[in-house]
Amino acid sequence: MALTSLLISELSKPPCVTISISEGVGRCADYIFRDHRNVLNIYIYAPVDARYKNCVEVLKMKPEEATKMIYKVDKARTAYHRRYAKDAPGDPDSKQIMIDSSMLGVKGTAEVLAEIVQRRFGL
């Protein structure tokens, strides 16, 4: 994680605005940027049934493969985040926004978040 932390910190030097979007892929960016002011920590999630449906219908995975993959990835993401950040990836204490992407879909979620980012940072 040291390399990730260094790279992210270097890329976010002022006057940059940092948006930490985490859906397990953020690699503890909320933790890395915990002392920065110009940060918006976002956690994007979806219920297991919505992720399962996506895996089977969109990604064309076998149902049993989808179930195993979802739980395996969730376990690995949680372990990684707990190891380095000492909390769960979706801990609301380290996020300003948490959004269920199954509610509006990928495009709708992106549009809502883009609007929030623009308003928050005056872009």
C-alpha positions in Angstrom: 0.0 0.0 0.0 3.0 2.3 0.4 3.4 2.8 -3.3 -0.3 3.3 -3.8 -0.3 5.9 -1.0 2.7 7.7 -2.4 1.3 7.7 -6.0 -2.1 9.0 -4.9 -0.6 11.7 -2.7 1.7 12.9 -5.5 -1.1 13.1 -8.0 -3.4 15.0 -5.6 -1.1 17.9 -4.7 -2.8 21.3 -4.8 -4.6 22.8 -6.6 -6.0 19.4 -7.3 -9.4 18.3 -6.0 -9.4 14.7 -4.8 -12.5 12.5 -5.1 -12.1 9.2 -3.3 -14.6 6.9 -4.9 -14.7 3.5 -3.2 -16.6 0.5 -4.2 -13.9 -1.7 -3.0 -11.6 -0.5 -5.7 -10.6 2.7 -3.9 -7.7 1.0 -2.2 -8.1 2.9 1.0 -8.0 6.4 -0.6 -10.3 7.6 2.2 -7.6 6.6 4.7 -4.8 8.0 2.6 -6.5 11.4 2.3 -7.8 11.5 5.9 -5.9 14.8 6.6 -6.6 16.5 3.3 -9.2 19.3 3.0 -10.2 19.1 -0.7 -11.5 15.6 -0.6 -14.9 14.0 -1.1 -15.1 10.4 0.0 -17.8 8.4 -1.9 -18.8 4.8 -1.3 -20.7 3.2 -4.1 -22.4 -0.1 -3.2 -25.2 -2.3 -4.4 -27.2 -5.1 -2.6 -26.0 -8.7 -3.2 -29.1 -9.5 -5.3 -28.4 -6.6 -7.7 -24.7 -7.6 -8.0 -25.7 -11.2 -8.6 -28.2 -10.2 -11.3 -25.5 -8.0 -13.0 -23.0 -10.9 -12.9 -25.4 -13.4 -14.4 -27.3 -11.2 -16.9 -24.7 -8.7 -18.0 -21.4 -10.5 -17.4 -22.9 -13.9 -18.4 -21.5 -15.7 -15.4 -22.8 -19.0 -14.3 -25.1 -18.5 -11.2 -22.9 -20.6 -8.8 -19.8 -18.8 -10.1 -21.4 -15.4 -9.6 -22.3 -16.2 -6.0 -18.8 -17.5 -5.2 -17.2 -14.5 -6.8 -19.3 -11.9 -5.1 -18.6 -13.3 -1.6 -14.9 -13.9 -2.4 -14.4 -10.4 -3.6 -16.3 -8.8 -0.7 -14.2 -10.8 1.8 -11.0 -9.8 0.1 -11.9 -6.1 -0.2 -13.0 -5.9 3.5 -9.8 -7.7 4.6 -7.6 -5.3 2.6 -9.4 -2.2 3.9 -9.4 -3.4 7.5 -5.7 -4.3 7.3 -4.6 -0.8 6.1 -7.3 1.6 7.1 -8.4 -0.3 10.3 -12.1 0.0 9.4 -14.6 -1.5 6.9 -14.7 -0.1 3.3 -18.3 1.2 3.8 -17.7 2.7 7.2 -19.9 5.9 7.2 -17.4 7.7 9.5 -14.9 8.0 6.7 -17.4 8.8 3.9 -19.3 11.9 3.0 -21.5 10.1 0.5 -22.8 6.6 0.3 -25.0 5.6 -2.7 -26.7 2.4 -3.8 -25.9 2.2 -7.5 -28.8 -0.2 -8.1 -31.3 2.5 -7.3 -30.4 4.7 -10.4 -28.2 2.4 -12.4 -24.6 3.1 -13.3 -25.4 6.0 -15.6 -27.9 7.6 -13.1 -25.5 7.2 -10.2 -22.6 8.8 -12.2 -24.9 11.7 -13.1 -25.9 12.3 -9.5 -22.3 12.1 -8.3 -21.1 14.4 -11.0 -23.6 17.0 -9.9 -22.6 16.7 -6.3 -18.9 17.0 -7.2 -19.6 20.1 -9.3 -21.6 21.7 -6.5 -19.2 20.8 -3.8 -16.1 22.0 -5.6 -17.6 24.8 -7.7 -16.6 23.2 -11.0 
